[in-house]
Short mmCIF file of C-alpha atoms and ligand atoms in Angstrom, two decimals:
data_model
loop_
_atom_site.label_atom_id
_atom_site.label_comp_id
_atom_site.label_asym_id
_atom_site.label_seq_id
_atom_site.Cartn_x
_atom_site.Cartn_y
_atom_site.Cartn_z
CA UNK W 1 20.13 16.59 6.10
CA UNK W 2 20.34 20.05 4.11
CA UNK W 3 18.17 21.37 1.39
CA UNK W 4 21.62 21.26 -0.66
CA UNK W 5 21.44 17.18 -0.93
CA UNK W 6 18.34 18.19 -3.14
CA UNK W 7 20.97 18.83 -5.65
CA UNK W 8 21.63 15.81 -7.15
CA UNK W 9 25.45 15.91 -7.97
CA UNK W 10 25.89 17.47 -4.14
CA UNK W 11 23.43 14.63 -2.98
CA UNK W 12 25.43 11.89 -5.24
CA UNK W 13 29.26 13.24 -3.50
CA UNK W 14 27.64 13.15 -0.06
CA UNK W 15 26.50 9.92 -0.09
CA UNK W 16 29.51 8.30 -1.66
CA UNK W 17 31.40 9.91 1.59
CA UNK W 18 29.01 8.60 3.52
CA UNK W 19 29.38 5.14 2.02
CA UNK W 20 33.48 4.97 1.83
CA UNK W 21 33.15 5.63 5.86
CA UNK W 22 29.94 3.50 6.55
CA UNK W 23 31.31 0.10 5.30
CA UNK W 24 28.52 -2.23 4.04
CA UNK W 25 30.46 -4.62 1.98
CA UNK W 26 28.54 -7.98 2.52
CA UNK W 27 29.97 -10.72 4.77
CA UNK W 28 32.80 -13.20 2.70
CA UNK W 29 31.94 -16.83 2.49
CA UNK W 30 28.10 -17.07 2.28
CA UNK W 31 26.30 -16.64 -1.19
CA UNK W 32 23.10 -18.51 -0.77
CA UNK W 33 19.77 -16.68 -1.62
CA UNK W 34 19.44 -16.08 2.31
CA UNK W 35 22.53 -14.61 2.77
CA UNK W 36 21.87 -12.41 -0.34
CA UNK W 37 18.48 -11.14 1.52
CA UNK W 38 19.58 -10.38 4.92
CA UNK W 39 22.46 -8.27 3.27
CA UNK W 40 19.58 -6.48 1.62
CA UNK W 41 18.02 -5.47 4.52
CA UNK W 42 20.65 -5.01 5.81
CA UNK W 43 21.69 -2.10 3.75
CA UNK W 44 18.45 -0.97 3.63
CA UNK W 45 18.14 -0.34 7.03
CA UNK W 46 21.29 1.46 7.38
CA UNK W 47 20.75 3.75 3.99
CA UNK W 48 17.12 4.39 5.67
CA UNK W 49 18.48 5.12 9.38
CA UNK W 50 21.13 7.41 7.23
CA UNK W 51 18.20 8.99 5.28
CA UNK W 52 19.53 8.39 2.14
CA UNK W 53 16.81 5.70 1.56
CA UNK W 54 14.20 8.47 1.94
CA UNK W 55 15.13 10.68 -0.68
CA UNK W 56 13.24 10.98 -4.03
CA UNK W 57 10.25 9.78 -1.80
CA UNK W 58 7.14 12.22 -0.72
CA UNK W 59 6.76 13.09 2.43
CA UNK W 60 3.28 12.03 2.65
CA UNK W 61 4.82 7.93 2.43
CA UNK W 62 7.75 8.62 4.94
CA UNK W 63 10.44 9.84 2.34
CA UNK W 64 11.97 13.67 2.71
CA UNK W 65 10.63 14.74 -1.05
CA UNK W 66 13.86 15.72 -3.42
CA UNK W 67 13.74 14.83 -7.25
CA UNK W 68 13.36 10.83 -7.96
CA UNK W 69 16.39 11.16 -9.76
CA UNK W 70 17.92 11.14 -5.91
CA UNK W 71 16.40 7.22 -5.55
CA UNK W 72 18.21 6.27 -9.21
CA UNK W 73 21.23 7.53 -7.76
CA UNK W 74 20.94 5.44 -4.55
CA UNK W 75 20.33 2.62 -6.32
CA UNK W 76 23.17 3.13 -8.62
CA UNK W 77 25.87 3.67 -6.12
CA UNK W 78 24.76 0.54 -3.76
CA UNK W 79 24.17 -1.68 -6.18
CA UNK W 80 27.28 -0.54 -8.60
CA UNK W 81 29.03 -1.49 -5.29
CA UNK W 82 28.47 -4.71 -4.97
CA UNK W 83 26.24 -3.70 -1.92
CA UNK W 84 22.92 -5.40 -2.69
CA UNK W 85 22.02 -7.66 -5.86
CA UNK W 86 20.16 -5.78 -8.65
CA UNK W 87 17.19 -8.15 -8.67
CA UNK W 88 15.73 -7.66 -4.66
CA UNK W 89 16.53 -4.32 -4.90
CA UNK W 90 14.49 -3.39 -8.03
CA UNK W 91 11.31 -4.71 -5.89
CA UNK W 92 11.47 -0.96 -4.29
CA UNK W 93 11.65 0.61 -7.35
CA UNK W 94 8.64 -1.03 -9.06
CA UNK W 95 6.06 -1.43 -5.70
CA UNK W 96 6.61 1.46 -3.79
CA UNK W 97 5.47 4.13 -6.96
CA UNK W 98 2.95 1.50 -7.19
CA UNK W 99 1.44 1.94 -3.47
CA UNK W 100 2.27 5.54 -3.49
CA UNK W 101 0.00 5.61 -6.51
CA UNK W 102 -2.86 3.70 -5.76
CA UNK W 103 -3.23 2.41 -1.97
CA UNK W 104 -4.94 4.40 0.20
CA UNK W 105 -3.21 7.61 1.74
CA UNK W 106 -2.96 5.80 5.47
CA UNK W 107 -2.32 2.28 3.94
CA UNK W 108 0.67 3.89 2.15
CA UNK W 109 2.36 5.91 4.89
CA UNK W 110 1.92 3.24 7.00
CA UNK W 111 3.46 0.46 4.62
CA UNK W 112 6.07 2.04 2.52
CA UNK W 113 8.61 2.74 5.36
CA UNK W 114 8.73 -0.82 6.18
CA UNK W 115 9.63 -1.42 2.45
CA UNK W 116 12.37 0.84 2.15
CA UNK W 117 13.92 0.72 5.82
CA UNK W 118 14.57 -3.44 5.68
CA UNK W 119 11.63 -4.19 8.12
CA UNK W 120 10.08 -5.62 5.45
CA UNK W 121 9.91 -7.63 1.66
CA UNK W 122 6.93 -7.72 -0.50
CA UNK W 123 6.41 -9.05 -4.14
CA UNK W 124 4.64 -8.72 -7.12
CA UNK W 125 1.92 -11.46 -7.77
CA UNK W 126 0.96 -11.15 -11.53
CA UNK W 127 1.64 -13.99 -13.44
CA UNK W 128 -0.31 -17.38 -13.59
CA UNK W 129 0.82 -20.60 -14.98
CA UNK W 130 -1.72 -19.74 -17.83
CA UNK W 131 -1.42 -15.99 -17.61
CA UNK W 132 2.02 -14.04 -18.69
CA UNK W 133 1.91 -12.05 -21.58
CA UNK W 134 -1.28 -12.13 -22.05
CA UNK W 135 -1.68 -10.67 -18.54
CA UNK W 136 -5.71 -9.40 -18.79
CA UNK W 137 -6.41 -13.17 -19.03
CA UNK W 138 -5.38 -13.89 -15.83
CA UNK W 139 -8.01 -16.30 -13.42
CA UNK W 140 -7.20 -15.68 -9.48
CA UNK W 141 -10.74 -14.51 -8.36
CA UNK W 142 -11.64 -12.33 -5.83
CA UNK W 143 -14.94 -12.36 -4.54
CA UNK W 144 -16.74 -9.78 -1.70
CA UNK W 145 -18.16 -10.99 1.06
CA UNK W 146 -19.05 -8.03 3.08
CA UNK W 147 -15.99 -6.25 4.24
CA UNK W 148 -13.75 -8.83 2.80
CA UNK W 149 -12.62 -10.50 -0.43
CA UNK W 150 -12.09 -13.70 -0.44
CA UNK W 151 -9.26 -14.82 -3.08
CA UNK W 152 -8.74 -18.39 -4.48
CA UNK W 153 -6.32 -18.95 -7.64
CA UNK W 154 -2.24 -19.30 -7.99
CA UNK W 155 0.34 -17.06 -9.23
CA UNK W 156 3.90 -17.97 -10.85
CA UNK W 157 7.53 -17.02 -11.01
CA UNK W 158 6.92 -14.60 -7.88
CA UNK W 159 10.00 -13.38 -7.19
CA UNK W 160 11.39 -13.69 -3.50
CA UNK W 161 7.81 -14.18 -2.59
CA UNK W 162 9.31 -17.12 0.23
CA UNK W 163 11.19 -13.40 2.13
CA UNK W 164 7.93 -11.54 1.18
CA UNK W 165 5.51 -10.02 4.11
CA UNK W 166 2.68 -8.97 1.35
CA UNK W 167 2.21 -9.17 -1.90
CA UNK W 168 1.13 -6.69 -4.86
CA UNK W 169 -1.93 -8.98 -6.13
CA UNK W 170 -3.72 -8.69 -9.43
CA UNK W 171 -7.30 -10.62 -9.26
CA UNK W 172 -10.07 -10.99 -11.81
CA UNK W 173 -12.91 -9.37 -9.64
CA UNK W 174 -15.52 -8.84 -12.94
CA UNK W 175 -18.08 -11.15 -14.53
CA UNK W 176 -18.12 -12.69 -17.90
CA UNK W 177 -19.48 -10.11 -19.80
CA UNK W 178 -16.53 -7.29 -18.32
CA UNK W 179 -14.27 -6.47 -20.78
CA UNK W 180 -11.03 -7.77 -19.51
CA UNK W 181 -9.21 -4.82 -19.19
CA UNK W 182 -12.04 -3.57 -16.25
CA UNK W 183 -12.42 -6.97 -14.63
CA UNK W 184 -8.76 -6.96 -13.03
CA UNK W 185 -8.71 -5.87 -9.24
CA UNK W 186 -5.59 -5.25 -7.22
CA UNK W 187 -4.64 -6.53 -3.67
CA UNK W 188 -2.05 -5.58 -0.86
CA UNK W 189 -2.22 -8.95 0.38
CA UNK W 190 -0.47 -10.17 4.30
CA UNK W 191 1.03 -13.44 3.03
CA UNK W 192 0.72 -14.86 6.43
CA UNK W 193 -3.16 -14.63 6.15
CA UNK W 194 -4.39 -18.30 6.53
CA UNK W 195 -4.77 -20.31 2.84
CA UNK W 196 -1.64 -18.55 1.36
CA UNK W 197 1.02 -20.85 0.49
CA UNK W 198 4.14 -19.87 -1.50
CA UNK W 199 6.66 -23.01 -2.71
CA UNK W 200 10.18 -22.13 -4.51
CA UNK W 201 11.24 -22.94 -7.63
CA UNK W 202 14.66 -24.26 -8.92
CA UNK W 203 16.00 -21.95 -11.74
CA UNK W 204 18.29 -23.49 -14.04
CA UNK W 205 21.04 -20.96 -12.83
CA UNK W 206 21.08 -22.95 -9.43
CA UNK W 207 18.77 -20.67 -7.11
CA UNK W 208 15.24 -21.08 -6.32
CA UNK W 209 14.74 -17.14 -6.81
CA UNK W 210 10.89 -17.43 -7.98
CA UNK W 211 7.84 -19.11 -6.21
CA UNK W 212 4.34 -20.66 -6.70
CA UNK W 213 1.88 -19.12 -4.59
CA UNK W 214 -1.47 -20.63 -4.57
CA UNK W 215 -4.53 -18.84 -2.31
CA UNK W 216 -7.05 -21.06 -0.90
CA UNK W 217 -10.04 -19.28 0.69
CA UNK W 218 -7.63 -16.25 1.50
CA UNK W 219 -9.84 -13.59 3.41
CA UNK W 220 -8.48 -9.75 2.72
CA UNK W 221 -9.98 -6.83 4.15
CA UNK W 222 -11.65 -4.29 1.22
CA UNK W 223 -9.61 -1.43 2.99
CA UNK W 224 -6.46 -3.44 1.17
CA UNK W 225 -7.61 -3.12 -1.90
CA UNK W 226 -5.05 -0.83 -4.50
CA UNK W 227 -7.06 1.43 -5.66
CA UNK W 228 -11.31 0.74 -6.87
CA UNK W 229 -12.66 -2.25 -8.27
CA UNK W 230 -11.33 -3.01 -11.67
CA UNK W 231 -8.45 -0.42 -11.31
CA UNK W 232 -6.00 -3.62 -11.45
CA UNK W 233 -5.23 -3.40 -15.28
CA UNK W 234 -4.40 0.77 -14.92
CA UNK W 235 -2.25 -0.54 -12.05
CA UNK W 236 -0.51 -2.82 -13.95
CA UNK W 237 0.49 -0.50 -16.84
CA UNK W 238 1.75 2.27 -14.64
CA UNK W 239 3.71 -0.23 -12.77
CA UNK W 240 5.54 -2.09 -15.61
CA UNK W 241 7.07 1.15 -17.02
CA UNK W 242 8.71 1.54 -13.21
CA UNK W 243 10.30 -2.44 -14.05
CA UNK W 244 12.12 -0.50 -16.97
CA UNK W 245 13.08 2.73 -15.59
CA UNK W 246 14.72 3.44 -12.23
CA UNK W 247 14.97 -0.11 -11.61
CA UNK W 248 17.17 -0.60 -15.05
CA UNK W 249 19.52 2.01 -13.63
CA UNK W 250 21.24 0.36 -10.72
CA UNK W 251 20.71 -2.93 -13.08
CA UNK W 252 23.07 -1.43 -15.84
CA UNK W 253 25.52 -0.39 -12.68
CA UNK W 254 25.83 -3.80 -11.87
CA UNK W 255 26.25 -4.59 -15.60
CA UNK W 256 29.47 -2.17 -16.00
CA UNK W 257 31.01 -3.49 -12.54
CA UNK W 258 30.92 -6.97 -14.36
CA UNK W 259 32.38 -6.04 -17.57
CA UNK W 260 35.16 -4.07 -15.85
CA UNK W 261 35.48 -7.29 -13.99
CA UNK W 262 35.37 -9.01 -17.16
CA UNK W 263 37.92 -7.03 -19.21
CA UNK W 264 40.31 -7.39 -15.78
CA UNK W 265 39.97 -10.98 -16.12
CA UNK W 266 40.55 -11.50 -19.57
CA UNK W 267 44.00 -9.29 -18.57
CA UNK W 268 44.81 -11.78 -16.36
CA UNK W 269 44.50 -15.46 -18.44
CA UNK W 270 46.34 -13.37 -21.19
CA UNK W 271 43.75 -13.02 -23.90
CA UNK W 272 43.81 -10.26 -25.78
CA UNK W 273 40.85 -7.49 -25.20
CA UNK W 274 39.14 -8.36 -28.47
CA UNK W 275 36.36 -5.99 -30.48
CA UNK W 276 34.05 -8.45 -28.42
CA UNK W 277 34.63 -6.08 -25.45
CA UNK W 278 34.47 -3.09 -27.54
CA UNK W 279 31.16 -4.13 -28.48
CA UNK W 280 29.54 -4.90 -25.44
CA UNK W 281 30.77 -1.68 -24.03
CA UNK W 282 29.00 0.01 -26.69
CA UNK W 283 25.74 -1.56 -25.95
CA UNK W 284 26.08 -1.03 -22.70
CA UNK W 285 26.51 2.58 -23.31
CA UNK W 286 24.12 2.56 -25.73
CA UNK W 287 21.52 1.64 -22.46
CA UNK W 288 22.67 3.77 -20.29
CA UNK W 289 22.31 6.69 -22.58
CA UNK W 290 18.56 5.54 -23.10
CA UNK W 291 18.10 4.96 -19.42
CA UNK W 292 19.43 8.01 -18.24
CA UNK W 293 16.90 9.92 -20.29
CA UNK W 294 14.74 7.63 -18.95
CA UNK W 295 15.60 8.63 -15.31
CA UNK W 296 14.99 12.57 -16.48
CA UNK W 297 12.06 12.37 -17.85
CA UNK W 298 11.02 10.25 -14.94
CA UNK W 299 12.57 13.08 -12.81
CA UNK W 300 11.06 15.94 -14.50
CA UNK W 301 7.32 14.51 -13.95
CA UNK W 302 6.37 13.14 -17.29
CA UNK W 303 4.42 9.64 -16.72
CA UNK W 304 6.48 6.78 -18.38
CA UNK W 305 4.89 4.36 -20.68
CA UNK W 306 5.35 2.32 -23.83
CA UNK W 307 8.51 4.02 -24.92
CA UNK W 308 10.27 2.58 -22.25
CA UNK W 309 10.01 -1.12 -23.99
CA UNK W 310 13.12 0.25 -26.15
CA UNK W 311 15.07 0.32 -22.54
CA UNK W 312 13.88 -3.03 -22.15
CA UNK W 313 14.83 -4.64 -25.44
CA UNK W 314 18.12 -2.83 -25.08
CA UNK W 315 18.94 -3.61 -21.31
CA UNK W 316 18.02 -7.65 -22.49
CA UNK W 317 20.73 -7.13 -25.73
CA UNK W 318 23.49 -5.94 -23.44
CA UNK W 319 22.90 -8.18 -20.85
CA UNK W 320 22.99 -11.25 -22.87
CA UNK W 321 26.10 -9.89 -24.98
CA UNK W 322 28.03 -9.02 -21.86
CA UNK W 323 27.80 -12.91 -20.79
CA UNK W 324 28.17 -14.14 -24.22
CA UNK W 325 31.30 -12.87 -24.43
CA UNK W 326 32.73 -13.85 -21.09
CA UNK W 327 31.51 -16.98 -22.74
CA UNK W 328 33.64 -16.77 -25.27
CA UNK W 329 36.86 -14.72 -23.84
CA UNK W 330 36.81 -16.70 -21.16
CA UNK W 331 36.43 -20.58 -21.97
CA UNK W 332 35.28 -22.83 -20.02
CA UNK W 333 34.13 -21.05 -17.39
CA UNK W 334 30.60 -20.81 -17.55
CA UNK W 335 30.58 -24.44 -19.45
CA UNK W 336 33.05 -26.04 -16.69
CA UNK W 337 33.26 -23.72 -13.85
CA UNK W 338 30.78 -23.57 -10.49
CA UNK W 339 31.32 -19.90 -10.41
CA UNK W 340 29.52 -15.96 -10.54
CA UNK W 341 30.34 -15.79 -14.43
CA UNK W 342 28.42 -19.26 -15.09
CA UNK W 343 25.53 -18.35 -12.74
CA UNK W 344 24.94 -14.70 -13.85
CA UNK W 345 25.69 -16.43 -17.69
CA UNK W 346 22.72 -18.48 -17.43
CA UNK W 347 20.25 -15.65 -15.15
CA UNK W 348 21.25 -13.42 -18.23
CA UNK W 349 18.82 -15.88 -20.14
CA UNK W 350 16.02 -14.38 -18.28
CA UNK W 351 16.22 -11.37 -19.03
CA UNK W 352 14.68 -11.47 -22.62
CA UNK W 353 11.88 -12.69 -20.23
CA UNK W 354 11.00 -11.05 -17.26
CA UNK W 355 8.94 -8.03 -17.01
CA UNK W 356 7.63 -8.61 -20.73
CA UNK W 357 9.11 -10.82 -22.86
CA UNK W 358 11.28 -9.58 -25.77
CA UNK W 359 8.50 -10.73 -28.45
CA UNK W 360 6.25 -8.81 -26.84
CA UNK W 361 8.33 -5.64 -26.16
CA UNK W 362 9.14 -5.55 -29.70
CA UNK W 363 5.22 -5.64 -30.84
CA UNK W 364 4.48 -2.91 -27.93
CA UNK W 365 7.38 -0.34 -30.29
CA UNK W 366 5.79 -1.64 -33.18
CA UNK W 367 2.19 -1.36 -32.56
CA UNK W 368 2.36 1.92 -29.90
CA UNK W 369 5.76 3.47 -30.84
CA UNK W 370 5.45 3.17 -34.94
CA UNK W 371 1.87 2.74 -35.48
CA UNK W 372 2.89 -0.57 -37.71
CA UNK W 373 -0.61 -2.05 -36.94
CA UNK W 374 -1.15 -5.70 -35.50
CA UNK W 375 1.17 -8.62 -36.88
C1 LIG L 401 13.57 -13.98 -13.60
C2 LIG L 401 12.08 -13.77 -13.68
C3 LIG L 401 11.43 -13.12 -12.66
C4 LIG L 401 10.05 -12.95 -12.72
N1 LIG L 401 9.42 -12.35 -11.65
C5 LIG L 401 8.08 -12.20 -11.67
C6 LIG L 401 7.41 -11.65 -10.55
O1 LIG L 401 8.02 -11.28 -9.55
N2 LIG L 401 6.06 -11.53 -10.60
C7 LIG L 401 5.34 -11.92 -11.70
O2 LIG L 401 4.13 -11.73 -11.69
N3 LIG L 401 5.95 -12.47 -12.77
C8 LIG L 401 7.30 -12.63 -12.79
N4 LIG L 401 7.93 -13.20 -13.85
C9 LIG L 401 7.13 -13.72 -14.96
C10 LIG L 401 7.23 -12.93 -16.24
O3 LIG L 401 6.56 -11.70 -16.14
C11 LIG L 401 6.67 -13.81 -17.37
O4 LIG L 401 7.56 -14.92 -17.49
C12 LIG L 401 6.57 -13.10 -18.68
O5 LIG L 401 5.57 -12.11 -18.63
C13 LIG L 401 6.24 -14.07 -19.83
O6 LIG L 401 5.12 -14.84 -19.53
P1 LIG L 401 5.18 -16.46 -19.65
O7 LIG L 401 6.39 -16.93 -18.94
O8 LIG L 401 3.87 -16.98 -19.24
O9 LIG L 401 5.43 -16.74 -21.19
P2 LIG L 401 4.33 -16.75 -22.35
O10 LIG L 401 3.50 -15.51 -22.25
O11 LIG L 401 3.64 -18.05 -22.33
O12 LIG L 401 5.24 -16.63 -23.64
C14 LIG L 401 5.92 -17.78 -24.19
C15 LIG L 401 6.62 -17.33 -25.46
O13 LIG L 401 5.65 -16.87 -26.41
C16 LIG L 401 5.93 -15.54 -26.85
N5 LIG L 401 4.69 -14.80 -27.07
C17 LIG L 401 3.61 -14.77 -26.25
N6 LIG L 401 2.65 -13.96 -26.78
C18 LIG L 401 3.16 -13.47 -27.95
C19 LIG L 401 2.66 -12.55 -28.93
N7 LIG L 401 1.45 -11.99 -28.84
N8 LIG L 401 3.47 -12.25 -29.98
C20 LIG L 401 4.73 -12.80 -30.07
N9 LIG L 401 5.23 -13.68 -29.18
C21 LIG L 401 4.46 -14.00 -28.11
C22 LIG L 401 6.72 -14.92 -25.70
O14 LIG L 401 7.52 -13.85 -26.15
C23 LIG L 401 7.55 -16.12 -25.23
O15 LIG L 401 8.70 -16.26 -26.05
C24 LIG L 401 9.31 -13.40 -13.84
C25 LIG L 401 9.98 -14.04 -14.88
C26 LIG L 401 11.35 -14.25 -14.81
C27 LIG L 401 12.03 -14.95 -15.94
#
């Protein structure tokens, strides 16, 4: 690999070479949840033996340095290709900056290279059935017994956690007089230590995509701890802006795939393209405009933080309006049909929900962004 892939639009011409000769295109005939993940890892492993997986990375965690805007690119050309599904790939995006940033040197050199080269899942363990929005009041406990923790509590709607290997934990480590906000204590957790035990859950689109995972007695060694004691809640904010940044980019590749799918489609039953289309193109414009300065100022070093709730309130409108109107340009399909459009139709309901619900995103622009004071 030269110094001249540094350059992004060199980097972005190379790799789609490399890709048109290097054909990844996932198997026909299989589209359960497995198949989905062993595709992932798949490409994973072959973008990381290629390199390409490593750029936008520091050195110090196995990657060969280069701009991040190299990794948004990456993501944007696999996942624009139908390569690998938005939603396991995104897990890279948000916990790698996240063990980069706060595991130990060692911990992180060792681990991220599994991450990114396929050896290896992990997931993010931060809500609780009582615990979403209101994150800081969340109950796991982690206690110290010497040179261990020992962890007892249960997280929800942890995504993939039944492919993970470890898990991104947040605990409540402080007493009742610690201000929430320093009580919160992070874990790299091996989900194959004895009292872990993660059980799927049926989404209504058909795929049991999240998981319970409850910790009984779970012993963890301090040395996995993200970070010091009570960093958990800094952790948290500096990862959530990652679930709205780089991750949203290969999301809203995905996004224009389907509506060029959708628009082909609507060709072919013989509707006519309708200002329906015209306006979901515009709001997904609209996204990627934000997004991409999203990705530069991401790129250029700035740390990203409440401002990037407008990507997520507009990456939830565009989503929802691209399936509403295959909904309605295409009828019956999503009502009557077992098919992609009905599936993604009804995921697209989620996505006013995960990584901070739209209520909530909408009081972070007013309370941070405008200074419009509580509700
Ligand atoms: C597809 C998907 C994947 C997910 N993956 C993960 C994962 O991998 N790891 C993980 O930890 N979590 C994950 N989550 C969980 C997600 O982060 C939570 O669902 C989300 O934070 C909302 O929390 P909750 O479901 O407990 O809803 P609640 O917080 O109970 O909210 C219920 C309703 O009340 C509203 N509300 C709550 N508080 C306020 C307020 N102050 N003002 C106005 N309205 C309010 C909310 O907007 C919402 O409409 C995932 C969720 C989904 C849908």
């Amino acid at each position: 690999m030269s110094d001249a892939l540094l350059d992004p639009a060199t980097f972005r011409i190379a790799l789609r070479d490399w890709l048109d000769t290097n054909d990844l295109t996932p198997p026909a005939g299989d589209d359960s949840l497995e198949a989905h993940q062993a595709q992932h890892l798949r490409v994973l492993k072959a973008l990381y033996d290629a390199g390409w997986m490593r750029y936008g990375w520091p050195e110090s965690a196995g990657g060969l340095g280069g701009p991040d805007i190299l990794r948004a690119i990456v993501g944007e050309e696999v996942v624009g290709r139908g390569l690998d599904h938005p939603g396991p790939y995104s897990m890279l995006d948000v916990l790698t900056p996240t063990m980069i940033g706060y595991a130990r040197p060692e911990l992180a050199a060792e681990m991220v290279p599994k991450l990114l080269s396929g050896q290896e899942s992990w997931c993010q363990g931060f809500s609780e059935p009582g615990s979403g929005s209101d994150l800081a009041s969340l109950t796991t406990r982690a206690v110290q017994d010497g040179d261990t923790w020992i962890i007892n509590g249960q997280k929800v709607w942890t995504s993939f956690a039944q492919f993970a290997t470890r898990c991104v934990l947040l605990t409540r480590t402080g007493g009742p007089d610690t201000p929430n906000h320093e009580a919160i204590t992070a874990f790299f957790v091996d989900l194959k230590t004895p009292g872990v035990t993660v059980r799927p859950l049926r989404t209504m689109h058909g795929v049991d995509e999240f998981c319970e995972v409850y910790f009984d007695d779970v012993a963890v060694p301090a040395d996995r701890m993200l970070g010091k004691p009570g960093d958990g809640w800094r952790l948290a904010m500096d990862l959530l802006p990652y679930e709205r940044s780089t991750c949203f980019w290969q999301r809203i590749a995905y996004l224009y795939s389907r509506f060029d799918a959708l628009v082909d489609q609507v060709k072919r039953v013989g509707q006519a393209v309708d200002s329906d289309l015209g306006e979901t193109y515009l709001a997904l414009h609209t996204l990627r405009c934000r997004s991409r300065a999203t990705q530069h100022r991401l790129a250029d070093g700035h740390k990203l933080g409440a401002e990037t709730s407008i990507d997520k309130v507009l990456l939830a409108g565009a989503e929802q309006q691209l399936y509403d109107t295959a909904r309605d340009l295409l009828p019956g399909v999503i009502e009557l049909d077992d098919n992609d459009w009905r599936t993604e139709y009804l995921y697209s309901r989620a996505a006013t929900i995960y990584g901070g619900t739209a209520e909530i995103q909408r009081n972070i622009i007013a309370r941070r962004l405008l200074d419009l004071g509580k509700e």
